[in-house]
Structures are given as C-alpha cells and as structure tokens.
Short mmCIF file of C-alpha atoms in Angstrom, two decimals:
data_model
loop_
_atom_site.label_atom_id
_atom_site.label_comp_id
_atom_site.label_asym_id
_atom_site.label_seq_id
_atom_site.Cartn_x
_atom_site.Cartn_y
_atom_site.Cartn_z
CA MET A 1 4.19 17.93 -23.11
CA SER A 2 7.20 17.18 -20.98
CA ARG A 3 6.18 19.90 -18.33
CA PHE A 4 2.35 18.21 -18.00
CA ASN A 5 4.27 14.62 -17.44
CA SER A 6 6.37 16.25 -14.66
CA ILE A 7 3.27 17.82 -12.98
CA TYR A 8 1.35 14.49 -13.67
CA ASN A 9 3.85 12.50 -12.27
CA SER A 10 3.56 13.94 -8.80
CA ILE A 11 1.44 11.91 -6.03
CA LEU A 12 -0.80 14.86 -5.47
CA ALA A 13 -1.73 15.42 -8.82
CA ARG A 14 -2.57 11.53 -9.59
CA VAL A 15 -4.89 11.70 -6.25
CA LEU A 16 -6.70 14.95 -7.25
CA ALA A 17 -6.86 13.38 -11.06
CA LEU A 18 -8.46 10.23 -9.36
CA THR A 19 -10.49 11.81 -6.97
CA PHE A 20 -11.92 14.25 -10.01
CA GLY A 21 -12.38 11.24 -12.16
CA THR A 22 -14.45 9.27 -9.44
CA LEU A 23 -16.50 12.09 -9.06
CA VAL A 24 -17.15 12.52 -12.62
CA VAL A 25 -17.73 8.94 -13.28
CA SER A 26 -20.05 9.05 -10.22
CA LEU A 27 -22.05 11.99 -11.59
CA ILE A 28 -22.32 10.20 -15.18
CA VAL A 29 -23.67 7.08 -13.56
CA LEU A 30 -26.43 9.07 -11.76
CA ILE A 31 -27.56 10.93 -14.42
CA THR A 32 -27.88 7.89 -16.46
CA LEU A 33 -29.83 6.39 -13.89
CA VAL A 34 -32.48 9.41 -13.46
CA GLN A 35 -32.52 9.49 -17.32
CA SER A 36 -33.47 5.89 -17.57
CA PRO A 37 -36.52 3.72 -17.10
CA LEU A 38 -35.72 3.93 -13.50
CA ALA A 39 -36.48 7.26 -13.29
CA ASP A 40 -40.08 6.68 -14.68
CA THR A 41 -40.66 4.45 -11.03
CA ILE A 42 -39.41 7.75 -9.29
CA PHE A 43 -41.58 10.21 -11.32
CA ASP A 44 -44.92 7.79 -10.66
CA ARG A 45 -44.43 7.76 -7.12
CA ALA A 46 -43.94 11.66 -7.31
CA LEU A 47 -47.07 11.97 -8.90
CA VAL A 48 -48.99 9.88 -6.48
CA LEU A 49 -47.20 11.66 -3.25
CA ASN A 50 -48.11 14.76 -4.67
CA SER A 51 -51.58 14.22 -6.24
CA ARG A 52 -53.46 16.28 -3.29
CA LYS A 53 -51.02 19.06 -3.06
CA VAL A 54 -51.08 19.67 -6.88
CA ALA A 55 -55.16 19.30 -6.55
CA GLU A 56 -55.30 21.85 -3.81
CA LEU A 57 -53.13 24.30 -5.69
CA VAL A 58 -55.43 24.02 -8.59
CA TRP A 59 -58.51 24.55 -6.38
CA LEU A 60 -56.81 27.65 -4.53
CA LEU A 61 -55.87 29.20 -8.01
CA GLU A 62 -59.20 29.21 -9.16
CA THR A 63 -61.46 30.29 -6.13
CA THR A 64 -58.92 32.83 -4.28
CA PRO A 65 -59.02 36.60 -5.65
CA ASP A 66 -56.17 37.38 -8.14
CA GLU A 67 -54.18 39.51 -5.71
CA ALA A 68 -53.54 36.17 -3.60
CA GLU A 69 -52.34 34.41 -6.73
CA GLN A 70 -48.73 35.20 -6.32
CA ALA A 71 -48.61 34.40 -2.86
CA ILE A 72 -50.42 30.81 -3.03
CA LEU A 73 -47.59 30.18 -6.06
CA SER A 74 -44.96 31.37 -3.41
CA ASN A 75 -46.17 29.12 -0.87
CA TYR A 76 -46.14 26.27 -2.96
CA GLN A 77 -42.61 26.37 -4.52
CA GLY A 78 -39.94 24.91 -2.42
CA ARG A 79 -36.39 23.23 -2.99
CA ALA A 80 -37.55 20.61 -5.40
CA ARG A 81 -40.89 22.13 -6.72
CA PHE A 82 -41.40 24.89 -9.19
CA VAL A 83 -44.72 26.27 -10.49
CA ARG A 84 -45.12 29.09 -13.41
CA ILE A 85 -48.59 29.85 -14.92
CA THR A 86 -48.69 30.19 -18.80
CA GLN A 87 -51.21 31.38 -21.07
CA GLY A 88 -51.24 27.74 -22.88
CA PHE A 89 -49.71 24.46 -23.08
CA LEU A 90 -45.96 24.71 -23.66
CA ASP A 91 -44.60 22.49 -26.77
CA ASN A 92 -42.82 19.57 -24.89
CA VAL A 93 -46.04 18.56 -22.85
CA GLU A 94 -48.19 16.21 -24.16
CA ALA A 95 -51.25 13.72 -22.83
CA ASP A 96 -50.23 10.40 -21.05
CA LEU A 97 -53.42 8.37 -19.76
CA ALA A 98 -51.37 6.54 -17.56
CA LYS A 99 -49.32 9.53 -15.58
CA LYS A 100 -52.69 10.88 -15.56
CA ASP A 101 -54.61 7.99 -13.61
CA LEU A 102 -51.78 8.02 -11.20
CA LEU A 103 -51.97 11.59 -10.52
CA THR A 104 -56.14 11.63 -9.99
CA SER A 105 -56.14 8.27 -8.15
CA GLY A 106 -56.55 9.30 -4.78
CA THR A 107 -60.24 9.46 -3.47
CA GLU A 108 -60.01 12.67 -1.98
CA PRO A 109 -63.07 15.19 -3.36
CA VAL A 110 -60.20 17.79 -4.05
CA VAL A 111 -58.29 15.26 -6.01
CA GLN A 112 -61.49 14.16 -7.96
CA ARG A 113 -62.18 17.60 -8.90
CA ILE A 114 -59.22 17.71 -11.51
CA ARG A 115 -60.10 14.31 -13.04
CA GLU A 116 -61.95 15.91 -16.01
CA ARG A 117 -59.50 18.60 -16.42
CA GLU A 118 -57.03 18.36 -19.45
CA ILE A 119 -53.39 17.30 -17.87
CA ARG A 120 -50.49 16.81 -20.02
CA PHE A 121 -46.84 15.55 -18.92
CA ALA A 122 -43.23 15.81 -19.95
CA VAL A 123 -40.04 13.83 -18.57
CA LEU A 124 -37.37 16.28 -18.63
CA GLY A 125 -33.59 15.09 -18.44
CA ILE A 126 -30.40 17.39 -18.06
CA PHE A 127 -30.08 18.76 -21.13
CA GLU A 128 -34.12 19.57 -21.60
CA LEU A 129 -33.92 21.46 -17.95
CA THR A 130 -30.81 23.38 -19.35
CA GLN A 131 -32.65 24.58 -22.14
CA ALA A 132 -35.68 25.45 -20.16
CA THR A 133 -33.56 27.28 -17.82
CA ASN A 134 -31.76 29.23 -20.59
CA GLU A 135 -35.42 30.17 -21.93
CA GLY A 136 -36.21 31.50 -18.51
CA LEU A 137 -38.85 29.02 -17.49
CA LEU A 138 -37.06 27.83 -14.65
CA PRO A 139 -34.97 28.98 -12.12
CA ARG A 140 -31.06 27.85 -11.59
CA ASN A 141 -31.64 24.45 -10.22
CA SER A 142 -28.96 21.20 -9.19
CA GLY A 143 -31.57 18.36 -10.36
CA ALA A 144 -30.63 16.49 -13.05
CA SER A 145 -34.14 15.42 -14.27
CA ALA A 146 -37.42 16.57 -13.25
CA ILE A 147 -41.25 15.80 -14.43
CA HIS A 148 -43.44 18.47 -15.76
CA LEU A 149 -47.18 18.29 -15.35
CA ALA A 150 -49.39 21.07 -17.15
CA ILE A 151 -53.16 21.41 -15.86
CA ALA A 152 -55.64 23.25 -17.79
CA LEU A 153 -57.43 26.24 -15.52
CA ASN A 154 -61.24 27.02 -16.00
CA ASP A 155 -60.06 30.83 -17.11
CA GLY A 156 -57.96 29.07 -20.39
CA ARG A 157 -54.71 29.38 -18.45
CA VAL A 158 -52.44 26.50 -17.80
CA VAL A 159 -50.66 26.07 -14.45
CA ASN A 160 -47.21 24.50 -15.04
CA ILE A 161 -45.31 22.51 -12.18
CA TRP A 162 -42.09 20.97 -12.05
CA LEU A 163 -40.92 18.32 -9.57
CA TRP A 164 -37.74 17.04 -9.15
CA PRO A 165 -37.22 13.71 -7.86
CA ALA A 166 -34.50 14.49 -4.69
CA ASN A 167 -37.44 15.62 -2.79
CA PHE A 168 -39.36 12.23 -3.15
CA MET A 169 -36.61 10.37 -2.71
CA ALA A 170 -35.77 11.90 0.65
CA GLN A 171 -39.34 11.23 1.76
CA SER A 172 -38.69 7.36 0.95
CA ALA A 173 -37.74 5.18 4.31
CA GLY A 174 -34.91 3.42 2.18
CA PHE A 175 -33.14 6.58 0.93
CA LEU A 176 -30.96 6.59 4.12
CA THR A 177 -29.87 3.09 3.49
CA VAL A 178 -29.23 3.83 -0.14
CA PHE A 179 -27.10 6.96 0.33
CA SER A 180 -25.32 5.37 2.93
CA VAL A 181 -24.22 2.41 0.60
CA LEU A 182 -23.58 4.77 -2.09
CA VAL A 183 -21.11 6.82 0.05
CA VAL A 184 -19.73 3.64 1.33
CA VAL A 185 -19.09 2.53 -2.41
CA PHE A 186 -17.74 5.48 -3.31
CA THR A 187 -15.10 5.73 -0.35
CA LEU A 188 -14.05 2.14 -1.38
CA VAL A 189 -13.34 2.93 -4.84
CA LEU A 190 -11.77 6.10 -3.91
CA GLY A 191 -9.74 4.17 -1.52
CA LEU A 192 -8.68 1.57 -3.51
CA ALA A 193 -7.64 3.61 -6.42
CA ILE A 194 -5.80 5.90 -4.00
CA TYR A 195 -4.07 2.87 -2.89
CA TRP A 196 -3.04 1.99 -6.31
CA VAL A 197 -1.54 5.45 -7.19
CA ILE A 198 0.37 5.75 -3.73
CA MET A 199 0.78 2.56 -1.91
CA ARG A 200 1.37 0.50 -4.64
CA PRO A 201 4.66 2.20 -5.65
CA ILE A 202 5.72 2.38 -1.78
CA ARG A 203 5.25 -1.50 -1.55
CA GLU A 204 7.12 -2.00 -4.74
CA LEU A 205 10.01 0.41 -3.43
CA GLU A 206 9.88 -1.49 -0.03
CA SER A 207 10.05 -4.93 -1.77
CA VAL A 208 13.34 -3.79 -3.88
CA ALA A 209 14.76 -2.01 -0.78
CA GLU A 210 14.52 -5.38 0.96
CA ARG A 211 16.96 -6.66 -1.98
CA VAL A 212 19.52 -3.69 -1.61
CA GLY A 213 22.70 -4.11 0.25
CA LEU A 214 25.71 -2.13 0.25
CA ALA A 215 27.93 -4.73 -1.77
CA GLN A 216 29.27 -3.66 -4.94
CA THR A 217 26.87 -6.65 -6.49
CA ALA A 218 23.81 -5.27 -5.22
CA LEU A 219 21.44 -3.45 -7.36
CA PRO A 220 20.40 0.14 -7.19
CA VAL A 221 16.72 1.45 -6.55
CA PRO A 222 14.92 1.47 -9.88
CA GLU A 223 14.32 5.12 -9.81
CA THR A 224 10.65 5.03 -11.50
CA GLY A 225 6.98 5.57 -10.31
CA PRO A 226 5.74 9.29 -9.50
CA ARG A 227 8.12 11.84 -9.00
CA GLU A 228 8.33 12.03 -5.40
CA LEU A 229 9.17 8.23 -5.36
CA ARG A 230 11.84 9.16 -8.01
CA ARG A 231 13.69 11.26 -5.88
CA LEU A 232 13.06 8.99 -2.97
CA SER A 233 14.75 6.31 -4.82
CA ALA A 234 17.24 8.67 -5.95
CA ALA A 235 18.10 9.85 -2.70
CA LEU A 236 18.29 5.99 -1.29
CA ASN A 237 20.83 5.47 -4.41
CA ARG A 238 22.81 8.08 -3.61
CA MET A 239 23.11 7.29 0.47
CA ARG A 240 24.00 3.74 -1.12
CA GLN A 241 27.05 5.38 -2.50
CA ARG A 242 27.92 7.23 -0.07
CA LEU A 243 28.08 4.05 2.35
CA SER A 244 29.52 1.80 -0.06
CA GLY A 245 32.47 4.37 -0.18
CA LEU A 246 33.06 4.32 3.25
CA ILE A 247 32.71 0.76 3.84
CA ARG A 248 35.39 0.46 0.83
CA GLU A 249 37.60 3.11 2.40
CA ARG A 250 37.10 1.01 5.73
CA GLU A 251 38.62 -1.87 4.01
CA GLN A 252 41.31 -0.19 2.36
CA ILE A 253 42.50 0.82 5.30
CA MET A 254 42.49 -2.40 7.16
CA VAL A 255 44.00 -3.93 4.17
CA ALA A 256 47.08 -1.43 4.68
CA ILE A 257 47.10 -2.13 8.13
CA ALA A 258 47.02 -5.74 7.71
CA HIS A 259 49.65 -5.63 5.25
CA ASP A 260 52.03 -3.61 7.39
CA ILE A 261 51.61 -5.72 10.66
CA ARG A 262 51.94 -8.91 8.22
CA THR A 263 55.25 -7.30 6.96
CA GLY A 264 56.61 -6.88 10.62
CA LEU A 265 55.33 -10.56 11.99
CA THR A 266 57.34 -12.03 8.69
CA LYS A 267 60.43 -10.24 9.51
CA LEU A 268 60.18 -11.27 13.38
CA ARG A 269 59.51 -14.92 12.04
CA LEU A 270 62.72 -15.08 9.98
CA ARG A 271 64.69 -13.54 12.77
CA LEU A 272 63.57 -16.03 15.27
CA GLU A 273 64.13 -19.07 12.63
CA ALA A 274 67.95 -17.10 12.24
CA GLN A 275 68.95 -17.26 15.86
CA GLU A 276 70.36 -20.20 17.09
CA GLY A 277 68.90 -22.74 19.80
CA PRO A 278 65.22 -23.45 20.18
CA ALA A 279 62.73 -21.20 19.65
CA ASP A 280 60.14 -19.70 22.45
CA PRO A 281 56.73 -21.78 21.92
CA ASN A 282 54.93 -18.91 23.62
CA ILE A 283 56.17 -16.53 20.83
CA ASP A 284 55.09 -18.64 18.21
CA ARG A 285 51.63 -19.04 19.40
CA ASP A 286 51.15 -15.48 20.05
CA MET A 287 52.17 -14.67 16.19
CA THR A 288 49.77 -17.07 15.15
CA GLN A 289 47.18 -15.69 16.93
CA MET A 290 48.15 -12.22 15.58
CA GLU A 291 47.93 -13.64 12.09
CA ARG A 292 44.64 -15.36 13.03
CA LEU A 293 43.39 -11.99 14.22
CA ILE A 294 44.62 -10.20 11.18
CA SER A 295 42.71 -12.55 8.98
CA ASP A 296 39.62 -12.26 11.03
CA MET A 297 39.74 -8.30 10.94
CA LEU A 298 39.92 -8.54 7.08
CA ALA A 299 37.11 -10.90 6.58
CA TYR A 300 35.10 -8.74 8.95
CA ALA A 301 36.17 -5.33 6.83
CA ARG A 302 35.20 -7.39 3.49
CA ALA A 303 32.09 -9.12 4.94
CA GLU A 304 29.62 -6.37 3.44
CA THR A 305 31.76 -5.89 0.34
CA PRO A 306 32.27 -9.21 -1.68
CA VAL A 307 34.50 -8.52 -4.66
CA VAL A 308 33.38 -11.70 -6.71
CA GLU A 309 30.35 -11.74 -8.66
CA PRO A 310 27.23 -12.84 -7.71
CA GLU A 311 26.02 -16.26 -8.52
CA LEU A 312 22.71 -18.49 -7.78
CA ILE A 313 22.70 -20.45 -4.57
CA GLU A 314 20.04 -23.19 -3.61
CA LEU A 315 19.97 -22.51 0.21
CA ARG A 316 18.59 -25.55 1.21
CA LYS A 317 21.32 -27.94 -0.55
CA PHE A 318 24.17 -25.48 0.17
CA VAL A 319 23.46 -25.66 3.76
CA THR A 320 22.98 -29.23 4.28
CA ASP A 321 25.83 -30.09 2.26
CA MET A 322 27.93 -27.79 4.66
CA ALA A 323 26.15 -29.27 7.58
CA GLY A 324 26.83 -32.99 6.27
CA ALA A 325 30.68 -32.37 5.35
CA ALA A 326 30.94 -30.72 8.80
CA PRO A 327 34.11 -32.59 10.87
CA PHE A 328 31.47 -33.07 13.85
CA PRO A 329 28.24 -34.33 13.56
CA VAL A 330 25.28 -32.31 12.62
CA ALA A 331 21.46 -33.28 13.14
CA ILE A 332 19.51 -31.80 9.92
CA ALA A 333 15.63 -31.43 9.65
CA GLN A 334 13.64 -29.62 7.13
CA ASP A 335 9.97 -29.11 6.38
CA ASN A 336 10.25 -29.83 2.74
CA GLU A 337 13.42 -30.61 0.88
CA ASP A 338 12.06 -30.59 -2.50
CA ASP A 339 10.87 -26.79 -1.98
CA THR A 340 14.03 -24.91 -3.72
CA PHE A 341 14.94 -21.50 -2.15
CA VAL A 342 17.55 -20.27 -4.83
CA ILE A 343 19.18 -16.42 -4.05
CA ALA A 344 21.83 -14.50 -5.90
CA GLY A 345 24.68 -14.04 -3.63
CA ASN A 346 28.69 -14.92 -3.07
CA SER A 347 29.02 -18.72 -2.21
CA LEU A 348 32.02 -17.93 -0.29
CA ALA A 349 30.35 -15.40 1.65
CA VAL A 350 27.64 -17.36 2.56
CA GLY A 351 29.48 -20.64 3.39
CA ARG A 352 31.66 -18.30 5.79
CA LEU A 353 28.28 -16.89 7.55
CA PHE A 354 27.06 -20.80 8.20
CA GLU A 355 30.77 -22.16 8.89
CA ASN A 356 30.76 -19.42 11.70
CA LEU A 357 27.77 -20.54 12.96
CA PHE A 358 28.40 -24.06 12.94
CA GLU A 359 31.73 -23.54 14.82
CA ASN A 360 30.37 -20.91 17.33
CA ALA A 361 27.57 -24.04 17.90
CA ARG A 362 30.15 -26.78 18.41
CA ARG A 363 32.95 -24.65 19.99
CA TYR A 364 30.50 -23.55 22.94
CA GLY A 365 27.84 -26.59 22.75
CA ALA A 366 28.02 -29.49 24.99
CA GLY A 367 28.39 -32.09 21.63
CA SER A 368 24.90 -31.61 20.02
CA VAL A 369 24.30 -29.25 17.14
CA TRP A 370 21.18 -29.18 15.38
CA LEU A 371 20.31 -27.95 11.93
CA THR A 372 16.81 -26.82 10.66
CA LEU A 373 15.31 -25.65 7.54
CA ASP A 374 11.65 -24.14 7.69
CA HIS A 375 9.83 -21.90 4.78
CA VAL A 376 7.86 -19.61 7.26
CA PRO A 377 5.68 -16.86 5.92
CA GLN A 378 8.84 -14.36 5.99
CA GLY A 379 11.10 -16.39 3.91
CA LEU A 380 13.23 -19.32 4.53
CA ALA A 381 14.57 -19.59 8.05
CA ILE A 382 17.73 -21.73 8.74
CA THR A 383 18.12 -22.58 12.28
CA ILE A 384 21.26 -23.79 14.12
CA GLU A 385 21.20 -24.71 17.64
CA ASP A 386 23.75 -26.18 20.74
CA ASN A 387 22.91 -27.48 24.03
CA GLY A 388 25.62 -25.41 25.94
CA PRO A 389 25.37 -22.68 28.29
CA GLY A 390 23.75 -20.17 26.30
CA ILE A 391 24.36 -16.05 26.36
CA PRO A 392 23.40 -14.05 29.10
CA PRO A 393 19.91 -12.29 28.22
CA ALA A 394 22.07 -8.94 28.46
CA GLU A 395 24.84 -9.97 26.15
CA LEU A 396 22.52 -11.29 23.32
CA ASP A 397 22.66 -7.95 21.55
CA HIS A 398 26.20 -7.15 22.16
CA VAL A 399 27.95 -10.48 20.73
CA PHE A 400 27.80 -9.39 17.32
CA GLU A 401 29.90 -6.40 18.15
CA PRO A 402 33.38 -6.60 17.06
CA PHE A 403 36.15 -8.04 19.60
CA TYR A 404 32.88 -8.67 22.27
CA ARG A 405 33.43 -11.71 24.30
CA GLY A 406 30.68 -12.55 26.61
CA GLU A 407 31.55 -14.29 30.15
CA GLY A 408 31.36 -17.90 31.04
CA SER A 409 32.44 -20.16 28.38
CA ARG A 410 32.72 -17.61 25.81
CA ASN A 411 36.33 -16.39 26.74
CA ARG A 412 39.89 -16.26 25.57
CA GLY A 413 40.32 -19.61 26.65
CA THR A 414 38.31 -21.19 24.10
CA GLY A 415 39.75 -19.27 21.09
CA GLY A 416 38.92 -16.81 18.44
CA ALA A 417 39.09 -13.08 18.48
CA GLY A 418 35.45 -12.10 18.98
CA LEU A 419 34.67 -11.37 15.49
CA GLY A 420 32.71 -14.54 14.26
CA LEU A 421 29.07 -13.25 15.03
CA GLY A 422 30.27 -9.98 13.70
CA ILE A 423 31.20 -11.47 10.41
CA ALA A 424 28.19 -13.64 9.90
CA ARG A 425 25.89 -10.70 10.66
CA ALA A 426 27.74 -8.65 8.04
CA ILE A 427 27.45 -11.51 5.35
CA ALA A 428 23.71 -11.99 6.49
CA HIS A 429 23.38 -8.12 5.98
CA SER A 430 25.12 -7.80 2.67
CA HIS A 431 22.86 -10.79 1.36
CA GLY A 432 19.40 -8.93 2.64
CA ALA A 433 18.74 -11.62 5.42
CA GLN A 434 18.63 -11.21 9.12
CA ILE A 435 20.34 -13.08 12.10
CA THR A 436 18.87 -13.25 15.45
CA LEU A 437 20.07 -14.98 18.55
CA VAL A 438 17.63 -16.29 21.47
CA ASN A 439 18.63 -18.87 24.12
CA ARG A 440 16.61 -22.11 24.03
CA ASN A 441 14.09 -23.25 26.73
CA GLU A 442 16.34 -26.42 27.18
CA GLY A 443 19.36 -24.82 27.48
CA GLY A 444 22.01 -24.06 24.43
CA LEU A 445 21.66 -20.97 21.91
CA ARG A 446 19.70 -20.81 18.78
CA ALA A 447 20.70 -18.86 15.64
CA CYS A 448 18.27 -18.12 13.43
CA VAL A 449 18.96 -16.54 9.67
CA THR A 450 15.73 -15.78 7.87
CA PHE A 451 16.43 -15.10 3.87
CA PRO A 452 13.26 -12.88 2.97
CA GLU A 453 10.76 -14.03 0.26
CA ALA A 454 11.75 -11.26 -1.77
CA LEU A 455 15.34 -12.47 -2.45
CA ARG A 456 13.97 -15.62 -4.06
CA THR A 457 14.62 -15.70 -7.48
#
C-alpha cells in the first residue's frame, strides 16, 4: 500500500490518472448519450438519409444474378454500414411502423417498391453490439450504438443492415461545430484538472516560500503535496539550514571581533584617563566613532538572525507612532487607517529598520520628511520621502552594500559608517519584505518598504 501511495503521489502519476479518468468519463457520457432518447433522433435521420440506398440495395439483390450478390454486398458496406443476408428474421428485430414510415417516406419509385415489404427494426447499444460481434454477426467495430433494419426479400431470405450513427453525424453541417465545442470543453476540463494537480501546490509552495526567511524564527517550508514538491520543499529547507548556519557563523565571528576590539578600546580609555593633563579631543572622537562602527557592524550581522521570539505587529500603528515620536517633523498620509495590517516579526528589528530610514531622510533631506502608507495589490507599501539631493541613479543599487558611501551630501562629513541602509534591507528581507529606492521627480529620495499580502495574519 505504501508503495502504491509513493507512486501515486508523483506529479506524472496524477496527471496520467487525471487524463485517463477524463477520457473514461467522456466515453461514459458518449455511451450514455448514444443510448438515450437522443439516439432515436440520430437513427431517424439515418433512416431518412439512407432510404434510397437501402431500397436500391434490395432492388439490386433481387434483379441481378446470384454470382453478383457478393460484389453488391461488398460495394454497399462501408466504415459505418454493414450488411448480411440470413434465412429469416433474427430474434432481436421487431416491427416498428414509425420507423418504417421514415424509411419509405421518399417519393422515388425505387423507395416505393419496398413500402409493402415486411421490415423490422432494432436499436443496439454497446452491449448488444458486443454480443452480436461475439456471435459472428458483425465484424469488429468501434461504434457505441447502431440501428438494425431487416427487410424481407422475394425469395424468403432477409437482408440485415446495420447503420452506425457516426457516418450520419459526419454528414451533418453542424458536426464540425459540435466536435470543436467538445474538444474545447475537454481541453478546458483537462487543463483545469492539471492546474489543480500541479499548479495549485506550486502556488501554495510559492506563497509559503514568500514567508520563509533565514531567521531562526522563520518557519520551514511544509513538506506536503506530490512527491516532487516534497523533495523540492526538503531541498529548500536544507538550503535554509545551511544558509542559517553560515549567517550564524558570520555573526559569531563579528561578535568575537567586536568583543576583542571593544576590550582594546576600553583599555585605551582607561590609560587615557590615567594620564595627567587634558585629553586629546580628536582621540576621544575617533574612539567614539570606532565604538559606533562596531555597534553598526553587530547590528548588520544580526539583522537577519533576531534572537527574540516573534510577536504580532500592526504595521500602520507601529510606523505612524514612530513617525509621531520622531524628534523632527514627519508628515503622515495613509489611504485607510482602519485597514489593519498585522504581521509576525521582531518589533525591535522593525523599529530599527524604519528608524534608519527616517534618520536617513532627515540627515540627507532639506528639512522635510513624508510618510505614506498605501494598501497596494502586492501588500502594504510604506514610503518615506525627503526633499534632499537624492542619489545618482548609478549608485542606487550600491548604497545597500556594507560601508558604501555615495558622493555629494552622502560623505563621511555627514557621519555614519555606511551600514544604515544595509541594515534596513537585511531586516526587511528577514521579515519577507522588499525595500526599494528611487529618486523623486520633484527632487529628493523615496524609500519604499513593501510587506507582501502573504505576510498578513
């Protein structure tokens, strides 16, 4: 049983099962239709269309020499028509005046000649056709139903004619349209079935992957669905574990280096304080900058590996409260403050993310900072803008790199170690968000952090 489940849980097996199942259902529907009252309409049309040919066959069999009889029968038979002469009526046929009137409704003289003949009929389904084939009356045929008409000849024998409806449907002007519609419907049903089997689990995997980060608090990808997707999920989880290990190793190295450097800085401060006379202010400033650099480096290293348990954060209130508490004015605008957007994350890290963006806008702007919150199709977009000089387009992708500083107003004189935006991007990525920078047409920089809808809880 487990081996069967293993085979069935592959995408190939499911697609094959769906295809086979759809074909079987289509065949059952077709068989049901041709054995329903709808088949009577098809057979009635077949009798009308073939009345002259049937009458001509009877006339030829009775007026030509016996030596030509086999040639006449062979010439009459076709893909959807079969004829056999028996010594009497078969048991399954019976008189039907309505069908006889249809068969002899033509005005041609040859048709009128068989009006007084004894004619019997039978409608055969797939089971009756199978039985007739097994008894040797009919050759192997793919038809699902047929009409059997038996006409008495002058010499006492009976000519039996079997007509399959496929021939008469093909002669109909609307057959191509009906067939095309059936093909389209079959394709749509099969396509939706394949989508359900393949694309739906893939979309679910994509949605889950959007919420998976490298942080210790991130959830692994569920290993469910078909066998191939389970293997892919397992591979993603193994990759996540390896990357998480590399990040933790990097963090440990950074912490060890920072500890040693801080220890050295502390010894230097103690020695400077122990010296007599005024201290050199340049030395004190340099040491302060070094301590700030170490703090930023540690923050950057730990940005994607928060060590606290995740908590629920209502982003709209969280960010607007930060903007209202900022030591500089921030203009706030949002589309709908009642539309809450709650995520699970680290409030300290998210606070650091927007603190860096607000400070970046204040430091490099010209005194004006704007905060905008919009619920877009992708999720919640939080935009922070300033009216400063902006960033040269060639440097927009580089400002996230560690220790990168642009030219112009963004230089060492403005302070900072060049890690602020890098920390912001690392925190955003660890929470499943994306951060982008663009220059405003009016002048200044626009930083947009988009939290995907999939993160919303």
